[in-house]
PDB file of C-alpha atoms in Angstrom:
ATOM      1  CA  UNK A  67      48.991  26.693 -12.149  1.00  0.00           C
ATOM      2  CA  UNK A  68      49.012  26.928 -15.921  1.00  0.00           C
ATOM      3  CA  UNK A  69      46.104  24.488 -16.161  1.00  0.00           C
ATOM      4  CA  UNK A  70      44.110  26.454 -13.582  1.00  0.00           C
ATOM      5  CA  UNK A  71      44.800  29.672 -15.457  1.00  0.00           C
ATOM      6  CA  UNK A  72      43.623  28.165 -18.755  1.00  0.00           C
ATOM      7  CA  UNK A  73      40.461  26.778 -17.193  1.00  0.00           C
ATOM      8  CA  UNK A  74      39.753  30.132 -15.588  1.00  0.00           C
ATOM      9  CA  UNK A  75      40.364  32.000 -18.837  1.00  0.00           C
ATOM     10  CA  UNK A  76      38.052  29.666 -20.747  1.00  0.00           C
ATOM     11  CA  UNK A  77      35.370  30.060 -18.090  1.00  0.00           C
ATOM     12  CA  UNK A  78      35.575  33.847 -18.362  1.00  0.00           C
ATOM     13  CA  UNK A  79      35.403  33.669 -22.159  1.00  0.00           C
ATOM     14  CA  UNK A  80      32.379  31.351 -21.953  1.00  0.00           C
ATOM     15  CA  UNK A  81      30.580  33.799 -19.654  1.00  0.00           C
ATOM     16  CA  UNK A  82      31.456  36.700 -21.944  1.00  0.00           C
ATOM     17  CA  UNK A  83      30.131  34.718 -24.904  1.00  0.00           C
ATOM     18  CA  UNK A  84      26.816  34.059 -23.152  1.00  0.00           C
ATOM     19  CA  UNK A  85      26.483  37.735 -22.328  1.00  0.00           C
ATOM     20  CA  UNK A  86      27.457  38.685 -25.875  1.00  0.00           C
ATOM     21  CA  UNK A  87      24.876  36.339 -27.355  1.00  0.00           C
ATOM     22  CA  UNK A  88      22.165  37.991 -25.247  1.00  0.00           C
ATOM     23  CA  UNK A  89      23.227  41.420 -26.481  1.00  0.00           C
ATOM     24  CA  UNK A  90      23.335  40.318 -30.128  1.00  0.00           C
ATOM     25  CA  UNK A  91      19.915  38.683 -29.947  1.00  0.00           C
ATOM     26  CA  UNK A  92      18.377  41.789 -28.430  1.00  0.00           C
ATOM     27  CA  UNK A  93      19.953  43.883 -31.169  1.00  0.00           C
ATOM     28  CA  UNK A  94      18.676  41.617 -33.967  1.00  0.00           C
ATOM     29  CA  UNK A  95      15.395  40.022 -32.832  1.00  0.00           C
ATOM     30  CA  UNK A  96      13.484  37.450 -34.842  1.00  0.00           C
ATOM     31  CA  UNK A  97      11.088  38.701 -37.497  1.00  0.00           C
ATOM     32  CA  UNK A  98       8.472  36.917 -39.554  1.00  0.00           C
ATOM     33  CA  UNK A  99       6.801  33.623 -38.737  1.00  0.00           C
ATOM     34  CA  UNK A 100       8.096  30.302 -37.459  1.00  0.00           C
ATOM     35  CA  UNK A 101       7.200  27.175 -39.456  1.00  0.00           C
ATOM     36  CA  UNK A 102       7.921  23.815 -37.844  1.00  0.00           C
ATOM     37  CA  UNK A 103       9.339  21.117 -40.118  1.00  0.00           C
ATOM     38  CA  UNK A 104      11.045  17.797 -39.463  1.00  0.00           C
ATOM     39  CA  UNK A 105      14.334  18.641 -37.768  1.00  0.00           C
ATOM     40  CA  UNK A 106      14.084  22.425 -37.739  1.00  0.00           C
ATOM     41  CA  UNK A 107      11.969  25.521 -37.318  1.00  0.00           C
ATOM     42  CA  UNK A 108      12.071  27.751 -40.396  1.00  0.00           C
ATOM     43  CA  UNK A 109      11.922  31.490 -39.817  1.00  0.00           C
ATOM     44  CA  UNK A 110      10.188  33.084 -42.825  1.00  0.00           C
ATOM     45  CA  UNK A 111       9.436  36.699 -43.732  1.00  0.00           C
ATOM     46  CA  UNK A 112       6.631  37.180 -46.277  1.00  0.00           C
ATOM     47  CA  UNK A 113       6.536  40.616 -47.959  1.00  0.00           C
ATOM     48  CA  UNK A 114       5.132  42.216 -51.088  1.00  0.00           C
ATOM     49  CA  UNK A 115       1.771  41.990 -52.885  1.00  0.00           C
ATOM     50  CA  UNK A 116      -0.019  38.733 -53.580  1.00  0.00           C
ATOM     51  CA  UNK A 117      -0.598  37.936 -57.261  1.00  0.00           C
ATOM     52  CA  UNK A 118      -2.014  34.545 -58.112  1.00  0.00           C
ATOM     53  CA  UNK A 119      -0.784  34.822 -61.713  1.00  0.00           C
ATOM     54  CA  UNK A 120       2.875  35.224 -60.772  1.00  0.00           C
ATOM     55  CA  UNK A 121       4.965  32.727 -58.825  1.00  0.00           C
ATOM     56  CA  UNK A 122       6.332  33.936 -55.477  1.00  0.00           C
ATOM     57  CA  UNK A 123      10.043  34.621 -55.195  1.00  0.00           C
ATOM     58  CA  UNK A 124      11.980  32.645 -52.575  1.00  0.00           C
ATOM     59  CA  UNK A 125      15.293  34.310 -51.721  1.00  0.00           C
ATOM     60  CA  UNK A 126      17.965  32.088 -50.161  1.00  0.00           C
ATOM     61  CA  UNK A 127      21.124  33.455 -48.552  1.00  0.00           C
ATOM     62  CA  UNK A 128      24.550  31.861 -48.675  1.00  0.00           C
ATOM     63  CA  UNK A 129      26.963  30.851 -45.929  1.00  0.00           C
ATOM     64  CA  UNK A 130      27.831  33.014 -42.925  1.00  0.00           C
ATOM     65  CA  UNK A 131      24.650  35.059 -43.214  1.00  0.00           C
ATOM     66  CA  UNK A 132      20.879  35.105 -42.783  1.00  0.00           C
ATOM     67  CA  UNK A 133      17.774  36.367 -44.553  1.00  0.00           C
ATOM     68  CA  UNK A 134      18.681  40.035 -43.984  1.00  0.00           C
ATOM     69  CA  UNK A 135      21.580  39.620 -46.422  1.00  0.00           C
ATOM     70  CA  UNK A 136      19.002  39.061 -49.191  1.00  0.00           C
ATOM     71  CA  UNK A 137      16.424  41.564 -47.946  1.00  0.00           C
ATOM     72  CA  UNK A 138      18.403  44.781 -48.409  1.00  0.00           C
ATOM     73  CA  UNK A 139      18.450  46.035 -51.060  1.00  0.00           C
ATOM     74  CA  UNK A 140      17.302  43.203 -53.341  1.00  0.00           C
ATOM     75  CA  UNK A 141      14.357  41.730 -51.432  1.00  0.00           C
ATOM     76  CA  UNK A 142      12.798  45.105 -50.678  1.00  0.00           C
ATOM     77  CA  UNK A 143      13.238  46.126 -54.316  1.00  0.00           C
ATOM     78  CA  UNK A 144      11.550  42.978 -55.636  1.00  0.00           C
ATOM     79  CA  UNK A 145       8.747  43.246 -53.053  1.00  0.00           C
ATOM     80  CA  UNK A 146       7.508  46.427 -54.714  1.00  0.00           C
ATOM     81  CA  UNK A 147       6.002  44.234 -57.462  1.00  0.00           C
ATOM     82  CA  UNK A 148       6.128  40.636 -56.239  1.00  0.00           C
ATOM     83  CA  UNK A 149       5.465  38.406 -53.298  1.00  0.00           C
ATOM     84  CA  UNK A 150       8.865  37.788 -51.751  1.00  0.00           C
ATOM     85  CA  UNK A 151       9.631  35.028 -49.262  1.00  0.00           C
ATOM     86  CA  UNK A 152      12.835  35.361 -47.262  1.00  0.00           C
ATOM     87  CA  UNK A 153      14.009  32.545 -45.030  1.00  0.00           C
ATOM     88  CA  UNK A 154      16.795  31.876 -42.603  1.00  0.00           C
ATOM     89  CA  UNK A 155      18.215  28.600 -43.843  1.00  0.00           C
ATOM     90  CA  UNK A 156      18.053  25.781 -41.265  1.00  0.00           C
ATOM     91  CA  UNK A 157      20.707  26.458 -38.640  1.00  0.00           C
ATOM     92  CA  UNK A 158      21.045  30.147 -39.494  1.00  0.00           C
ATOM     93  CA  UNK A 159      19.517  33.356 -38.186  1.00  0.00           C
ATOM     94  CA  UNK A 160      16.383  32.410 -36.292  1.00  0.00           C
ATOM     95  CA  UNK A 161      15.943  28.956 -37.881  1.00  0.00           C
ATOM     96  CA  UNK A 162      17.403  26.451 -35.413  1.00  0.00           C
ATOM     97  CA  UNK A 163      18.026  22.912 -36.604  1.00  0.00           C
ATOM     98  CA  UNK A 164      18.304  19.855 -34.415  1.00  0.00           C
ATOM     99  CA  UNK A 165      20.621  17.473 -36.269  1.00  0.00           C
ATOM    100  CA  UNK A 166      24.214  17.847 -37.415  1.00  0.00           C
ATOM    101  CA  UNK A 167      23.538  15.739 -40.502  1.00  0.00           C
ATOM    102  CA  UNK A 168      21.083  18.340 -41.794  1.00  0.00           C
ATOM    103  CA  UNK A 169      23.939  20.510 -43.028  1.00  0.00           C
ATOM    104  CA  UNK A 170      23.611  19.351 -46.636  1.00  0.00           C
ATOM    105  CA  UNK A 171      21.697  20.883 -49.550  1.00  0.00           C
ATOM    106  CA  UNK A 172      19.621  17.695 -49.768  1.00  0.00           C
ATOM    107  CA  UNK A 173      18.431  17.937 -46.156  1.00  0.00           C
ATOM    108  CA  UNK A 174      17.750  21.652 -46.343  1.00  0.00           C
ATOM    109  CA  UNK A 175      15.911  21.286 -49.667  1.00  0.00           C
ATOM    110  CA  UNK A 176      13.560  18.822 -47.990  1.00  0.00           C
ATOM    111  CA  UNK A 177      12.991  21.181 -45.057  1.00  0.00           C
ATOM    112  CA  UNK A 178      12.259  24.158 -47.292  1.00  0.00           C
ATOM    113  CA  UNK A 179       9.865  22.153 -49.446  1.00  0.00           C
ATOM    114  CA  UNK A 180       8.010  21.115 -46.291  1.00  0.00           C
ATOM    115  CA  UNK A 181       7.892  24.714 -45.058  1.00  0.00           C
ATOM    116  CA  UNK A 182       6.499  25.953 -48.380  1.00  0.00           C
ATOM    117  CA  UNK A 183       3.893  23.174 -48.350  1.00  0.00           C
ATOM    118  CA  UNK A 184       2.800  24.237 -44.878  1.00  0.00           C
ATOM    119  CA  UNK A 185       2.639  27.838 -46.080  1.00  0.00           C
ATOM    120  CA  UNK A 186       0.421  26.750 -48.969  1.00  0.00           C
ATOM    121  CA  UNK A 187       2.480  28.133 -51.830  1.00  0.00           C
ATOM    122  CA  UNK A 188       2.734  26.633 -55.265  1.00  0.00           C
ATOM    123  CA  UNK A 189       5.847  26.697 -57.459  1.00  0.00           C
ATOM    124  CA  UNK A 190       8.343  29.449 -56.654  1.00  0.00           C
ATOM    125  CA  UNK A 191      11.190  31.166 -58.431  1.00  0.00           C
ATOM    126  CA  UNK A 192      14.324  30.616 -56.402  1.00  0.00           C
ATOM    127  CA  UNK A 193      16.792  33.486 -56.126  1.00  0.00           C
ATOM    128  CA  UNK A 194      19.892  31.933 -54.587  1.00  0.00           C
ATOM    129  CA  UNK A 195      23.310  33.243 -53.602  1.00  0.00           C
ATOM    130  CA  UNK A 196      26.636  31.434 -53.211  1.00  0.00           C
ATOM    131  CA  UNK A 197      26.257  28.317 -50.965  1.00  0.00           C
ATOM    132  CA  UNK A 198      22.563  28.256 -51.810  1.00  0.00           C
ATOM    133  CA  UNK A 199      23.366  27.724 -55.459  1.00  0.00           C
ATOM    134  CA  UNK A 200      23.862  24.069 -54.526  1.00  0.00           C
ATOM    135  CA  UNK A 201      20.662  24.199 -52.490  1.00  0.00           C
ATOM    136  CA  UNK A 202      18.600  25.665 -55.330  1.00  0.00           C
ATOM    137  CA  UNK A 203      19.887  23.026 -57.722  1.00  0.00           C
ATOM    138  CA  UNK A 204      19.052  20.306 -55.206  1.00  0.00           C
ATOM    139  CA  UNK A 205      15.508  21.619 -54.816  1.00  0.00           C
ATOM    140  CA  UNK A 206      15.097  21.573 -58.598  1.00  0.00           C
ATOM    141  CA  UNK A 207      16.346  17.968 -58.660  1.00  0.00           C
ATOM    142  CA  UNK A 208      14.391  16.564 -55.723  1.00  0.00           C
ATOM    143  CA  UNK A 209      11.247  18.725 -55.831  1.00  0.00           C
ATOM    144  CA  UNK A 210      10.835  19.772 -59.477  1.00  0.00           C
ATOM    145  CA  UNK A 211       7.164  20.697 -59.061  1.00  0.00           C
ATOM    146  CA  UNK A 212       8.171  23.213 -56.372  1.00  0.00           C
ATOM    147  CA  UNK A 213      10.624  25.146 -58.570  1.00  0.00           C
ATOM    148  CA  UNK A 214       9.370  27.293 -61.464  1.00  0.00           C
ATOM    149  CA  UNK A 215      12.767  28.801 -62.219  1.00  0.00           C
ATOM    150  CA  UNK A 216      16.203  29.580 -60.811  1.00  0.00           C
ATOM    151  CA  UNK A 217      17.997  32.918 -60.645  1.00  0.00           C
ATOM    152  CA  UNK A 218      21.490  32.148 -59.352  1.00  0.00           C
ATOM    153  CA  UNK A 219      23.925  34.731 -58.000  1.00  0.00           C
ATOM    154  CA  UNK A 220      27.590  33.682 -57.829  1.00  0.00           C
ATOM    155  CA  UNK A 221      26.426  30.108 -57.200  1.00  0.00           C
ATOM    156  CA  UNK A 222      28.320  27.108 -55.907  1.00  0.00           C
ATOM    157  CA  UNK A 223      27.601  24.105 -58.134  1.00  0.00           C
ATOM    158  CA  UNK A 224      30.721  21.946 -58.456  1.00  0.00           C
ATOM    159  CA  UNK A 225      33.660  20.714 -56.371  1.00  0.00           C
ATOM    160  CA  UNK A 226      36.739  22.915 -56.159  1.00  0.00           C
ATOM    161  CA  UNK A 227      40.356  22.518 -55.176  1.00  0.00           C
ATOM    162  CA  UNK A 228      41.228  22.941 -51.527  1.00  0.00           C
ATOM    163  CA  UNK A 229      38.964  23.266 -48.511  1.00  0.00           C
ATOM    164  CA  UNK A 230      36.944  25.956 -46.755  1.00  0.00           C
ATOM    165  CA  UNK A 231      39.337  27.257 -44.124  1.00  0.00           C
ATOM    166  CA  UNK A 232      41.119  25.588 -41.229  1.00  0.00           C
ATOM    167  CA  UNK A 233      39.015  27.286 -38.570  1.00  0.00           C
ATOM    168  CA  UNK A 234      35.788  25.830 -39.987  1.00  0.00           C
ATOM    169  CA  UNK A 235      37.384  22.384 -39.975  1.00  0.00           C
ATOM    170  CA  UNK A 236      38.515  22.865 -36.366  1.00  0.00           C
ATOM    171  CA  UNK A 237      35.070  23.977 -35.244  1.00  0.00           C
ATOM    172  CA  UNK A 238      33.528  20.775 -36.604  1.00  0.00           C
ATOM    173  CA  UNK A 239      35.941  18.622 -34.578  1.00  0.00           C
ATOM    174  CA  UNK A 240      34.308  16.884 -31.574  1.00  0.00           C
ATOM    175  CA  UNK A 241      35.032  18.489 -28.188  1.00  0.00           C
ATOM    176  CA  UNK A 242      37.445  21.077 -29.618  1.00  0.00           C
ATOM    177  CA  UNK A 243      34.829  22.596 -31.901  1.00  0.00           C
ATOM    178  CA  UNK A 244      32.172  23.333 -29.294  1.00  0.00           C
ATOM    179  CA  UNK A 245      34.879  24.581 -26.926  1.00  0.00           C
ATOM    180  CA  UNK A 246      36.065  27.091 -29.526  1.00  0.00           C
ATOM    181  CA  UNK A 247      32.523  28.100 -30.440  1.00  0.00           C
ATOM    182  CA  UNK A 248      31.523  28.774 -26.833  1.00  0.00           C
ATOM    183  CA  UNK A 249      34.655  30.705 -25.866  1.00  0.00           C
ATOM    184  CA  UNK A 250      36.667  32.583 -28.490  1.00  0.00           C
ATOM    185  CA  UNK A 251      34.461  32.681 -31.603  1.00  0.00           C
ATOM    186  CA  UNK A 252      32.336  35.643 -30.570  1.00  0.00           C
ATOM    187  CA  UNK A 253      35.055  38.013 -29.321  1.00  0.00           C
ATOM    188  CA  UNK A 254      37.433  37.021 -32.119  1.00  0.00           C
ATOM    189  CA  UNK A 255      34.672  37.215 -34.707  1.00  0.00           C
ATOM    190  CA  UNK A 256      33.617  40.696 -33.684  1.00  0.00           C
ATOM    191  CA  UNK A 257      37.180  41.855 -34.281  1.00  0.00           C
ATOM    192  CA  UNK A 258      37.521  40.162 -37.666  1.00  0.00           C
ATOM    193  CA  UNK A 259      33.998  40.486 -39.073  1.00  0.00           C
ATOM    194  CA  UNK A 260      34.470  43.846 -40.768  1.00  0.00           C
ATOM    195  CA  UNK A 261      37.696  42.973 -42.592  1.00  0.00           C
ATOM    196  CA  UNK A 262      36.309  39.572 -43.554  1.00  0.00           C
ATOM    197  CA  UNK A 263      33.143  41.044 -45.042  1.00  0.00           C
ATOM    198  CA  UNK A 264      35.119  43.636 -46.964  1.00  0.00           C
ATOM    199  CA  UNK A 265      37.161  40.841 -48.516  1.00  0.00           C
ATOM    200  CA  UNK A 266      34.018  39.106 -49.782  1.00  0.00           C
ATOM    201  CA  UNK A 267      32.783  42.366 -51.360  1.00  0.00           C
ATOM    202  CA  UNK A 268      36.083  43.096 -53.159  1.00  0.00           C
ATOM    203  CA  UNK A 269      36.720  44.669 -55.602  1.00  0.00           C
ATOM    204  CA  UNK A 270      33.523  46.559 -54.714  1.00  0.00           C
ATOM    205  CA  UNK A 271      33.408  48.640 -51.553  1.00  0.00           C
ATOM    206  CA  UNK A 272      31.350  47.219 -48.701  1.00  0.00           C
ATOM    207  CA  UNK A 273      28.604  49.614 -47.543  1.00  0.00           C
ATOM    208  CA  UNK A 274      29.537  51.113 -44.191  1.00  0.00           C
ATOM    209  CA  UNK A 275      26.379  49.787 -42.547  1.00  0.00           C
ATOM    210  CA  UNK A 276      26.380  46.322 -44.130  1.00  0.00           C
ATOM    211  CA  UNK A 277      27.403  44.322 -41.056  1.00  0.00           C
ATOM    212  CA  UNK A 278      24.693  45.948 -38.958  1.00  0.00           C
ATOM    213  CA  UNK A 279      21.956  46.018 -41.605  1.00  0.00           C
ATOM    214  CA  UNK A 280      22.541  42.352 -42.483  1.00  0.00           C
ATOM    215  CA  UNK A 281      22.468  41.235 -38.820  1.00  0.00           C
ATOM    216  CA  UNK A 282      25.762  39.433 -39.494  1.00  0.00           C
ATOM    217  CA  UNK A 283      26.750  39.305 -35.779  1.00  0.00           C
ATOM    218  CA  UNK A 284      24.073  36.623 -35.312  1.00  0.00           C
ATOM    219  CA  UNK A 285      26.558  34.278 -36.988  1.00  0.00           C
ATOM    220  CA  UNK A 286      28.846  34.453 -33.952  1.00  0.00           C
ATOM    221  CA  UNK A 287      26.387  32.708 -31.644  1.00  0.00           C
ATOM    222  CA  UNK A 288      27.813  29.255 -30.904  1.00  0.00           C
ATOM    223  CA  UNK A 289      24.966  27.166 -32.267  1.00  0.00           C
ATOM    224  CA  UNK A 290      24.867  29.130 -35.540  1.00  0.00           C
ATOM    225  CA  UNK A 291      28.630  29.225 -35.951  1.00  0.00           C
ATOM    226  CA  UNK A 292      28.769  25.452 -35.543  1.00  0.00           C
ATOM    227  CA  UNK A 293      25.929  24.976 -38.047  1.00  0.00           C
ATOM    228  CA  UNK A 294      27.587  27.281 -40.567  1.00  0.00           C
ATOM    229  CA  UNK A 295      30.903  25.459 -40.249  1.00  0.00           C
ATOM    230  CA  UNK A 296      29.184  22.123 -40.879  1.00  0.00           C
ATOM    231  CA  UNK A 297      27.450  23.563 -43.943  1.00  0.00           C
ATOM    232  CA  UNK A 298      30.816  24.594 -45.329  1.00  0.00           C
ATOM    233  CA  UNK A 299      32.838  21.461 -44.600  1.00  0.00           C
ATOM    234  CA  UNK A 300      30.156  19.135 -46.005  1.00  0.00           C
ATOM    235  CA  UNK A 301      29.381  21.174 -49.144  1.00  0.00           C
ATOM    236  CA  UNK A 302      32.154  19.841 -51.371  1.00  0.00           C
ATOM    237  CA  UNK A 303      31.094  16.221 -50.961  1.00  0.00           C
ATOM    238  CA  UNK A 304      27.467  17.248 -51.463  1.00  0.00           C
ATOM    239  CA  UNK A 305      28.142  18.827 -54.868  1.00  0.00           C
ATOM    240  CA  UNK A 306      30.328  15.881 -55.870  1.00  0.00           C
ATOM    241  CA  UNK A 307      27.312  13.645 -55.281  1.00  0.00           C
ATOM    242  CA  UNK A 308      24.613  15.812 -56.872  1.00  0.00           C
ATOM    243  CA  UNK A 309      26.408  17.420 -59.836  1.00  0.00           C
ATOM    244  CA  UNK A 310      26.175  14.330 -62.131  1.00  0.00           C
ATOM    245  CA  UNK A 311      22.361  14.779 -61.974  1.00  0.00           C
ATOM    246  CA  UNK A 312      22.212  18.397 -63.157  1.00  0.00           C
ATOM    247  CA  UNK A 313      21.170  17.436 -66.686  1.00  0.00           C
ATOM    248  CA  UNK A 314      17.838  16.306 -65.171  1.00  0.00           C
ATOM    249  CA  UNK A 315      16.898  19.952 -64.428  1.00  0.00           C
ATOM    250  CA  UNK A 316      14.435  21.370 -66.958  1.00  0.00           C
ATOM    251  CA  UNK A 317      13.391  24.729 -65.482  1.00  0.00           C
ATOM    252  CA  UNK A 318      14.732  28.016 -66.881  1.00  0.00           C
ATOM    253  CA  UNK A 319      17.904  29.246 -65.197  1.00  0.00           C
ATOM    254  CA  UNK A 320      19.597  32.629 -65.136  1.00  0.00           C
ATOM    255  CA  UNK A 321      23.088  32.934 -63.655  1.00  0.00           C
ATOM    256  CA  UNK A 322      24.677  36.256 -62.750  1.00  0.00           C
ATOM    257  CA  UNK A 323      28.315  36.144 -61.719  1.00  0.00           C
ATOM    258  CA  UNK A 324      31.400  38.331 -61.701  1.00  0.00           C
ATOM    259  CA  UNK A 325      34.724  37.712 -63.361  1.00  0.00           C
ATOM    260  CA  UNK A 326      36.484  39.175 -60.291  1.00  0.00           C
ATOM    261  CA  UNK A 327      34.835  36.835 -57.763  1.00  0.00           C
ATOM    262  CA  UNK A 328      37.579  35.325 -55.580  1.00  0.00           C
ATOM    263  CA  UNK A 329      35.165  33.529 -53.235  1.00  0.00           C
ATOM    264  CA  UNK A 330      33.255  31.322 -55.707  1.00  0.00           C
ATOM    265  CA  UNK A 331      35.148  31.122 -58.979  1.00  0.00           C
ATOM    266  CA  UNK A 332      32.949  31.760 -62.000  1.00  0.00           C
ATOM    267  CA  UNK A 333      34.927  29.469 -64.318  1.00  0.00           C
ATOM    268  CA  UNK A 334      34.552  26.497 -61.965  1.00  0.00           C
ATOM    269  CA  UNK A 335      30.866  26.948 -61.183  1.00  0.00           C
ATOM    270  CA  UNK A 336      28.760  29.323 -63.297  1.00  0.00           C
ATOM    271  CA  UNK A 337      30.342  28.758 -66.697  1.00  0.00           C
ATOM    272  CA  UNK A 338      30.501  24.984 -66.253  1.00  0.00           C
ATOM    273  CA  UNK A 339      26.851  24.808 -65.184  1.00  0.00           C
ATOM    274  CA  UNK A 340      25.790  26.879 -68.189  1.00  0.00           C
ATOM    275  CA  UNK A 341      27.534  24.370 -70.466  1.00  0.00           C
ATOM    276  CA  UNK A 342      25.675  21.451 -68.882  1.00  0.00           C
ATOM    277  CA  UNK A 343      22.224  23.078 -68.903  1.00  0.00           C
ATOM    278  CA  UNK A 344      21.391  24.600 -72.310  1.00  0.00           C
ATOM    279  CA  UNK A 345      18.365  26.464 -70.930  1.00  0.00           C
ATOM    280  CA  UNK A 346      20.710  28.657 -68.872  1.00  0.00           C
ATOM    281  CA  UNK A 347      21.105  32.380 -69.472  1.00  0.00           C
ATOM    282  CA  UNK A 348      24.596  33.288 -68.254  1.00  0.00           C
ATOM    283  CA  UNK A 349      25.611  36.873 -67.492  1.00  0.00           C
ATOM    284  CA  UNK A 350      29.206  37.442 -66.399  1.00  0.00           C
ATOM    285  CA  UNK A 351      29.748  41.026 -65.279  1.00  0.00           C
ATOM    286  CA  UNK A 352      33.265  42.486 -65.655  1.00  0.00           C
ATOM    287  CA  UNK A 353      35.048  43.565 -62.451  1.00  0.00           C
ATOM    288  CA  UNK A 354      32.233  42.226 -60.251  1.00  0.00           C
ATOM    289  CA  UNK A 355      32.995  40.383 -57.027  1.00  0.00           C
ATOM    290  CA  UNK A 356      30.972  37.924 -54.977  1.00  0.00           C
ATOM    291  CA  UNK A 357      28.178  40.070 -53.509  1.00  0.00           C
ATOM    292  CA  UNK A 358      26.116  40.279 -56.678  1.00  0.00           C
ATOM    293  CA  UNK A 359      22.844  41.215 -54.971  1.00  0.00           C
ATOM    294  CA  UNK A 360      24.478  44.196 -53.286  1.00  0.00           C
ATOM    295  CA  UNK A 361      26.677  45.389 -56.139  1.00  0.00           C
ATOM    296  CA  UNK A 362      24.165  45.201 -59.025  1.00  0.00           C
ATOM    297  CA  UNK A 363      20.687  44.824 -57.476  1.00  0.00           C
ATOM    298  CA  UNK A 364      18.982  46.589 -60.396  1.00  0.00           C
ATOM    299  CA  UNK A 365      20.458  44.068 -62.845  1.00  0.00           C
ATOM    300  CA  UNK A 366      19.358  41.164 -60.663  1.00  0.00           C
ATOM    301  CA  UNK A 367      15.841  42.614 -60.336  1.00  0.00           C
ATOM    302  CA  UNK A 368      15.625  43.095 -64.101  1.00  0.00           C
ATOM    303  CA  UNK A 369      16.599  39.469 -64.707  1.00  0.00           C
ATOM    304  CA  UNK A 370      14.050  38.275 -62.154  1.00  0.00           C
ATOM    305  CA  UNK A 371      11.405  40.378 -63.930  1.00  0.00           C
ATOM    306  CA  UNK A 372      12.460  38.854 -67.230  1.00  0.00           C
ATOM    307  CA  UNK A 373      11.995  35.329 -65.869  1.00  0.00           C
ATOM    308  CA  UNK A 374       8.661  36.160 -64.230  1.00  0.00           C
ATOM    309  CA  UNK A 375       7.399  37.610 -67.507  1.00  0.00           C
ATOM    310  CA  UNK A 376       8.480  34.582 -69.521  1.00  0.00           C
ATOM    311  CA  UNK A 377       6.942  32.117 -67.069  1.00  0.00           C
ATOM    312  CA  UNK A 378       3.699  34.092 -66.857  1.00  0.00           C
ATOM    313  CA  UNK A 379       3.420  34.255 -70.638  1.00  0.00           C
ATOM    314  CA  UNK A 380       4.043  30.521 -70.942  1.00  0.00           C
ATOM    315  CA  UNK A 381       1.384  29.762 -68.328  1.00  0.00           C
ATOM    316  CA  UNK A 382      -1.141  32.045 -70.068  1.00  0.00           C
ATOM    317  CA  UNK A 383      -0.537  30.359 -73.413  1.00  0.00           C
ATOM    318  CA  UNK A 384      -0.987  26.859 -71.998  1.00  0.00           C
ATOM    319  CA  UNK A 385      -4.316  25.173 -72.917  1.00  0.00           C
TER     320      UNK A 385
END
């Protein structure tokens, strides 16, 4: 009887999850264009004026999010003066990926380079947040001609003590993981999403409409939740492997981080990276948490403008 009850309960939860996914996808439909690459389809939103003298800006979101997390307010602000490309990283938002092994910065760097080649863009300035700090660094290592500069917001760059949460580890376990993702993740996630997001914003206050405006509920779809969990559990080994190569990076880098960030510790990542790469401009903001692009978007925009101006001047002075 107990077994029958459990099977019945799981079946009900699976049906509720399917219905919930349909509701979420209607609430947050795909925007932009779909670009097919090897192993994924990249959803890309292209906004702002075209200017052949200035490199486009490619904004890359971190874990547990999608392109909308970089669009408001930062992307819209930058698009007043620049061409801004926003993408759902492979496996996130409306960018499905086909292979579990494509959870690493190396794989996603290759996919994004291919997408940009298909789009016909030249070098871009990467504006990267959190998890995508490792991705931006990997793009600069593997595709140096693609990257004109890096603006990094609370970036992950090095290994850290501990893991990334027991639930993420459980979700990546064969059989158990998909079962969890297709039954309890969506209802449980809807209950915990608000408090979880507020914790990432701390000590700043999370905007009341952040969860809705950032389309965060898309994360709770099974295929995206599984992809996000894989991104997280494989990240530490990825930065262990790539961090010895950072001295190869020659492009200008600006890092903005907060000394109150409890999600990605500034001492472990931002300050250490600035010591390794002498061309880095490091700005550590007092009492700032993890959501740099939301808390100080004007400062981020000013630093992007500063890098664009320097790169444009250098290009104009070249023979």
